[in-house]
Amino acid sequence: MLDVNIIRQDPEMIRQMLKNRNYTDDKLNSFLNADKEWRILTDKGNALRKKRNDFSQLISGLKGDEKKKAIDEMRLVSDEINNIDLKLTELDDIRNECVLNIPNIPHASVPTGKDADDNLIVGEYGKKRKFDFEPKEHFDIMESLDIVDFERGVKISGSGFYVLKGDGARLERALINYMLDVHRIQGYKEIFTPAVINRNAVIGTGQYPNLKDDMYWLERDDMWLNPTAEVPVTNLHREEIFDRNELPISYTAYLPSFRREAGKRSDTRGIVRVHQFNKVEMVKFVEPEYSIDMLDELRDNAEDVIRGLELPYRVLLLCTGDMSFAASKCFDLELYAPGGNRWLEASSCSCFTDFQARRAHIKYRPEPHLKSEFIHTLNGSGLALPRTMVAVLENYQNKDGTVTIPKVLRKYMQDQEIIG
């Protein structure tokens, strides 16, 4: 959530920002109109309260009809104050709804662009494998090895779900454990949170109301299935104030994640875009002056996972039109999948500045005698499955249909070297 003072002081900057991020300025206009009326009524209400307080002191010295007249006049003033307060509550609701729907301001280093075509490729790393056979796509590999069951996934839950079995399930578990261990060595504290979260949590990180239609809502309880572990992990410290010496704080967490938007795009075959998927997440709480530098560190931590798997990948700096609602700056890490000859996003590493902290009321105190300030939050997938699984299967496939298990994963699979 943006500081309303920034919106008031430079609404044209916000208007241009919204244009750069492919948002209309409807919410901005509604905010400005409601805020203008709110400030006028607030001043009027304060003046009436002063008048009432002044009269209250005078009334005690009056008598008879003069006193009765003054009391009647004060009742009218009180009624007007009550009416103003009711209107102010309405205007507050309008202002809050508008601000909740205005995205974060991009960092100065973020390129202006309309969509993914305008993202900048920061670098490409690792060598693409040269095959002496035609590489298969992951779904053909998985079905031939009998490590997935798409039909029974649909039987259990419906389209967009699947079942891993045998070495497929073991490989996924190995990837999760490997990622968690890498992040623990990097200094992250591992946690395991609930996967069902409340409305305050999805508001706090910016998924609600912007992405409410992409999440699974449990209507009876007004709860939500976890869309990404960023949400419960960040909200661990909602409405808390840190001391400066407690920062930075770094967490890693594995959780199943859920999204309704699978099937809106064309890449629905296989496990690239599904309703339920596993993900290992990294979350940081840092002092504002270090957040952009910490983003580079967070990104490097995610890249460490990829480097260990020896997969070819590239790094993209997202443009204004392709960033998530809450991000101020974001890097995407994409893995190369040779079977489909495509790049798959496996991680988004984002700095949210104080955008999430304002929504979730997370602060720190620079010094014991100073006023508390909003903290900065960061988040990155380290990495998202099942796209990492897709990249592993397609890059490590063999001519005979088997798949070589990456060296870093073998200790998690009892030293098994081949899936066949």
XYZ file of C-alpha atoms in Angstrom, residues 10-394:
385
model
C 2.280 14.123 -6.628
C -0.879 12.636 -8.166
C 0.452 13.140 -11.710
C 3.475 10.984 -10.927
C 1.104 8.283 -9.704
C -1.017 8.709 -12.824
C 2.025 8.175 -15.072
C 3.115 5.207 -12.936
C -0.293 3.592 -13.394
C -0.049 4.086 -17.139
C 3.421 2.514 -17.180
C 2.076 -0.459 -15.238
C -0.973 -0.930 -17.506
C -3.498 0.205 -14.905
C -6.251 2.756 -15.424
C -6.349 5.869 -13.251
C -9.943 5.238 -12.112
C -8.929 4.333 -8.554
C -6.591 7.310 -8.365
C -9.358 9.690 -9.442
C -11.792 8.155 -6.965
C -9.226 8.506 -4.198
C -8.463 12.136 -5.004
C -12.163 13.076 -5.081
C -12.935 11.241 -1.848
C -9.786 12.543 -0.156
C -10.580 16.142 -1.092
C -14.065 15.876 0.373
C -12.671 14.020 3.412
C -10.227 16.828 4.193
C -12.900 19.536 3.778
C -15.290 17.696 6.070
C -12.534 16.938 8.576
C -11.720 20.660 8.841
C -15.416 21.494 9.144
C -15.917 18.849 11.818
C -12.910 20.083 13.791
C -14.244 23.662 13.636
C -17.651 22.519 14.875
C -16.078 20.578 17.724
C -14.158 23.678 18.765
C -17.385 25.677 18.622
C -19.158 23.067 20.755
C -16.331 23.005 23.297
C -16.295 26.798 23.528
C -20.070 26.933 23.971
C -19.975 24.213 26.619
C -17.842 26.475 28.774
C -20.173 29.445 28.203
C -23.406 27.529 28.834
C -22.503 26.888 32.474
C -22.685 30.665 33.069
C -26.043 31.172 31.332
C -29.542 31.020 32.813
C -33.150 30.689 31.747
C -34.165 31.085 28.096
C -30.672 32.142 27.095
C -29.270 28.860 28.391
C -32.024 26.819 26.732
C -31.391 28.527 23.399
C -27.660 27.834 23.620
C -28.298 24.156 24.468
C -30.671 23.785 21.490
C -28.055 25.352 19.238
C -25.428 22.938 20.550
C -27.721 20.000 19.845
C -27.882 21.132 16.215
C -24.085 21.415 16.142
C -23.759 17.917 17.621
C -26.177 16.513 15.038
C -24.138 18.112 12.262
C -20.928 16.647 13.715
C -22.545 13.187 13.803
C -23.612 13.515 10.174
C -20.097 14.592 9.209
C -18.623 11.598 11.085
C -20.914 9.206 9.219
C -19.886 10.723 5.892
C -16.221 10.595 6.888
C -16.580 6.854 7.577
C -18.022 6.374 4.091
C -15.214 8.401 2.541
C -12.625 6.475 4.560
C -13.952 3.214 3.119
C -13.721 4.633 -0.405
C -10.181 5.914 0.151
C -8.996 2.635 1.675
C -10.517 0.585 -1.148
C -8.833 2.808 -3.722
C -5.407 2.673 -2.078
C -5.612 -1.134 -1.761
C -6.023 -1.284 -5.554
C -3.133 1.028 -6.498
C 0.096 -0.928 -7.256
C 3.570 -0.255 -5.923
C 5.833 2.391 -7.461
C 8.595 0.829 -9.601
C 12.190 1.406 -8.545
C 14.132 3.898 -10.682
C 16.214 1.057 -12.175
C 13.155 -0.750 -13.581
C 12.757 -0.357 -17.363
C 9.502 1.092 -18.678
C 7.661 -1.380 -20.850
C 4.243 -2.736 -21.723
C 4.609 -6.505 -21.325
C 7.011 -9.468 -21.190
C 8.452 -8.552 -24.584
C 9.998 -5.468 -22.958
C 11.780 -7.316 -20.159
C 15.576 -7.098 -20.154
C 17.699 -10.240 -20.291
C 20.364 -9.601 -17.657
C 22.350 -12.745 -18.395
C 22.240 -16.319 -19.645
C 24.167 -18.982 -17.760
C 25.089 -22.622 -18.158
C 25.503 -24.551 -21.376
C 22.580 -25.885 -23.329
C 23.069 -29.587 -23.870
C 23.657 -30.838 -27.401
C 21.556 -33.959 -27.935
C 22.371 -36.753 -30.406
C 18.644 -37.574 -30.452
C 15.397 -35.625 -30.536
C 14.701 -34.595 -26.909
C 11.224 -35.374 -25.600
C 8.926 -33.110 -23.652
C 8.461 -33.831 -19.960
C 4.970 -35.342 -20.214
C 6.168 -37.973 -22.711
C 9.170 -38.768 -20.506
C 7.040 -39.052 -17.362
C 4.387 -41.245 -18.936
C 6.923 -43.582 -20.521
C 8.673 -43.967 -17.141
C 5.323 -44.405 -15.352
C 6.111 -41.652 -12.811
C 2.949 -39.596 -13.350
C -0.767 -40.274 -13.629
C -2.716 -37.490 -15.288
C -6.000 -39.397 -15.634
C -6.277 -40.277 -11.959
C -5.353 -36.722 -10.994
C -8.384 -35.579 -12.985
C -10.487 -38.343 -11.411
C -9.569 -37.194 -7.896
C -9.785 -33.417 -8.346
C -10.478 -32.373 -11.931
C -8.615 -30.716 -14.781
C -5.323 -29.082 -13.824
C -4.355 -31.689 -11.209
C -2.016 -34.697 -11.493
C -0.517 -37.508 -9.430
C 3.203 -38.151 -9.084
C 4.153 -41.727 -8.308
C 7.217 -43.864 -7.733
C 10.433 -42.121 -8.692
C 8.441 -39.070 -9.799
C 7.225 -38.475 -6.254
C 10.680 -39.262 -4.869
C 12.353 -36.846 -7.283
C 10.005 -34.037 -6.258
C 10.657 -34.718 -2.574
C 14.401 -34.785 -3.263
C 14.212 -31.394 -4.977
C 12.311 -29.869 -2.045
C 14.772 -31.203 0.534
C 17.754 -30.094 -1.553
C 16.402 -26.541 -1.852
C 15.639 -26.259 1.855
C 19.119 -27.484 2.740
C 20.766 -24.997 0.366
C 18.834 -22.103 1.893
C 19.566 -23.243 5.440
C 23.283 -23.165 4.642
C 22.783 -19.672 3.179
C 21.488 -18.491 6.548
C 17.713 -18.833 6.218
C 15.659 -20.192 9.108
C 13.349 -22.957 7.977
C 9.716 -22.708 9.039
C 6.529 -24.593 8.220
C 3.341 -22.529 8.321
C -0.367 -23.270 7.867
C -1.471 -23.525 4.239
C -4.899 -22.028 5.002
C -4.765 -18.284 5.601
C -7.136 -15.496 6.584
C -8.241 -12.358 4.773
C -5.813 -10.095 6.641
C -2.920 -12.222 5.382
C -3.829 -11.983 1.683
C -4.474 -8.249 2.077
C -1.122 -7.814 3.816
C 0.999 -9.120 0.940
C -1.105 -7.618 -1.844
C -2.838 -10.698 -3.262
C -6.200 -9.312 -2.164
C -8.138 -7.730 -3.732
C -5.952 -7.634 -6.839
C -5.671 -11.424 -7.327
C -8.758 -12.618 -5.468
C -10.174 -14.369 -8.551
C -6.978 -16.408 -8.966
C -7.086 -17.791 -5.418
C -9.161 -20.549 -3.840
C -11.579 -19.039 -1.324
C -13.191 -21.098 1.432
C -16.413 -19.124 1.583
C -17.877 -20.655 4.745
C -14.888 -19.615 6.861
C -13.659 -16.661 4.775
C -10.265 -18.358 4.495
C -7.967 -18.831 1.521
C -5.760 -21.675 0.293
C -2.141 -20.596 0.228
C -1.313 -19.003 -3.184
C 2.407 -18.835 -2.320
C 4.321 -19.242 0.947
C 5.248 -15.557 0.729
C 1.798 -14.834 2.186
C 1.849 -16.799 5.469
C 5.581 -16.261 6.023
C 5.423 -12.464 5.594
C 2.356 -12.299 7.820
C 4.172 -14.070 10.635
C 5.162 -10.585 11.780
C 1.998 -8.667 10.960
C 1.454 -5.793 13.424
C 4.887 -6.259 15.005
C 7.768 -3.849 15.606
C 11.377 -5.065 15.380
C 14.450 -3.629 17.023
C 17.118 -2.672 14.514
C 19.561 -5.274 15.850
C 17.087 -8.047 14.965
C 17.417 -7.333 11.250
C 17.772 -8.703 8.676
C 15.499 -11.697 9.186
C 15.568 -14.477 6.592
C 13.080 -17.350 6.357
C 12.697 -20.289 4.013
C 9.596 -22.450 3.810
C 8.128 -25.262 1.792
C 4.352 -25.279 1.244
C 1.896 -26.594 -1.315
C 0.472 -23.671 -3.297
C -2.857 -23.319 -5.060
C -4.057 -21.165 -7.945
C -7.298 -21.129 -9.903
C -5.900 -19.493 -13.031
C -4.534 -22.687 -14.579
C -6.137 -23.324 -17.938
C -6.360 -19.682 -18.979
C -3.349 -20.170 -21.225
C -2.370 -22.603 -23.927
C 0.384 -24.517 -22.054
C -2.006 -26.797 -20.174
C -0.550 -30.158 -21.216
C 1.731 -31.699 -18.634
C 2.687 -30.076 -15.336
C 3.862 -26.598 -16.341
C 0.631 -24.783 -15.411
C -1.507 -26.523 -12.817
C -3.843 -25.736 -9.911
C -1.697 -27.235 -7.136
C 2.087 -27.118 -7.003
C 4.926 -27.243 -4.497
C 7.304 -24.374 -3.895
C 10.211 -23.487 -1.648
C 10.139 -19.826 -0.700
C 12.574 -17.246 0.680
C 11.375 -14.163 2.590
C 13.460 -11.320 4.025
C 12.678 -8.438 6.407
C 15.321 -5.717 6.084
C 16.093 -2.072 6.803
C 14.925 0.199 3.967
C 18.381 1.404 2.926
C 19.560 -2.156 2.227
C 16.563 -3.615 0.405
C 17.767 -3.243 -3.203
C 21.184 -4.694 -2.337
C 19.415 -7.511 -0.517
C 17.427 -8.222 -3.691
C 20.676 -9.033 -5.488
C 21.645 -11.340 -2.620
C 18.241 -13.026 -2.669
C 18.501 -13.570 -6.408
C 21.970 -15.091 -6.008
C 20.609 -17.436 -3.350
C 17.975 -18.688 -5.798
C 20.574 -19.004 -8.552
C 22.684 -21.167 -6.239
C 19.951 -23.793 -6.360
C 19.976 -23.763 -10.172
C 23.775 -23.837 -10.364
C 23.809 -26.879 -8.101
C 21.390 -28.658 -10.417
C 23.626 -27.671 -13.379
C 20.703 -26.418 -15.432
C 20.935 -23.727 -18.131
C 19.047 -20.609 -17.095
C 18.675 -16.915 -17.733
C 17.853 -13.872 -15.618
C 15.305 -11.238 -16.651
C 14.775 -7.785 -15.165
C 11.041 -7.238 -15.479
C 9.673 -4.039 -16.984
C 6.968 -1.892 -15.402
C 4.173 -3.576 -17.347
C 5.114 -7.134 -16.391
C 5.851 -6.818 -12.664
C 3.523 -8.146 -10.007
C 1.136 -5.718 -8.298
C 3.190 -5.388 -5.093
C 6.727 -5.454 -6.507
C 8.950 -2.410 -6.842
C 11.668 -4.361 -8.640
C 11.684 -7.972 -9.809
C 14.020 -10.478 -11.424
C 12.683 -13.653 -13.021
C 14.856 -16.764 -13.245
C 13.946 -18.944 -16.204
C 15.097 -22.526 -16.762
C 15.694 -23.857 -20.260
C 13.580 -26.885 -21.187
C 15.000 -28.460 -24.374
C 12.083 -30.823 -25.050
C 9.791 -27.916 -25.794
C 12.666 -25.556 -26.644
C 11.345 -22.964 -24.201
C 12.204 -20.964 -21.112
C 10.177 -21.634 -17.975
C 9.904 -19.186 -15.093
C 10.975 -21.004 -11.925
C 11.528 -18.041 -9.623
C 10.532 -14.422 -9.195
C 12.765 -12.472 -6.807
C 11.108 -9.227 -5.733
C 11.699 -6.219 -3.550
C 8.426 -4.761 -2.275
C 9.935 -1.739 -0.461
C 7.459 -0.776 2.312
C 4.380 -1.667 0.223
C 3.576 -4.929 2.032
C 4.751 -3.610 5.404
C 2.220 -0.755 5.264
C -0.598 -3.183 4.512
C 0.505 -5.627 7.225
C 1.721 -2.967 9.703
C 5.250 -4.351 10.084
C 7.745 -1.839 11.477
C 11.170 -1.498 13.047
C 12.690 1.031 15.421
C 15.977 2.499 14.071
C 17.007 3.512 17.596
C 15.291 2.974 20.967
C 14.420 6.662 21.264
C 13.211 7.102 17.666
C 9.781 6.632 16.128
C 9.147 3.288 14.436
C 9.283 3.076 10.628
C 7.967 0.638 8.066
C 10.304 -2.197 7.216
C 11.076 -3.429 3.675
C 10.165 -6.961 2.596
C 11.582 -9.217 -0.112
C 10.539 -12.558 -1.505
C 11.853 -15.127 -3.943
C 11.003 -18.659 -5.017
C 13.858 -20.980 -4.420
C 12.573 -22.712 -6.566
C 9.044 -23.348 -7.789
C 8.066 -26.863 -8.655
C 6.973 -28.471 -10.918
C 8.754 -26.357 -13.545
C 12.082 -27.250 -11.981
C 11.056 -30.890 -12.351
C 10.279 -30.277 -16.035
C 13.731 -28.729 -16.608
C 15.482 -31.593 -14.793
C 13.639 -34.294 -16.745
C 14.138 -32.654 -20.142
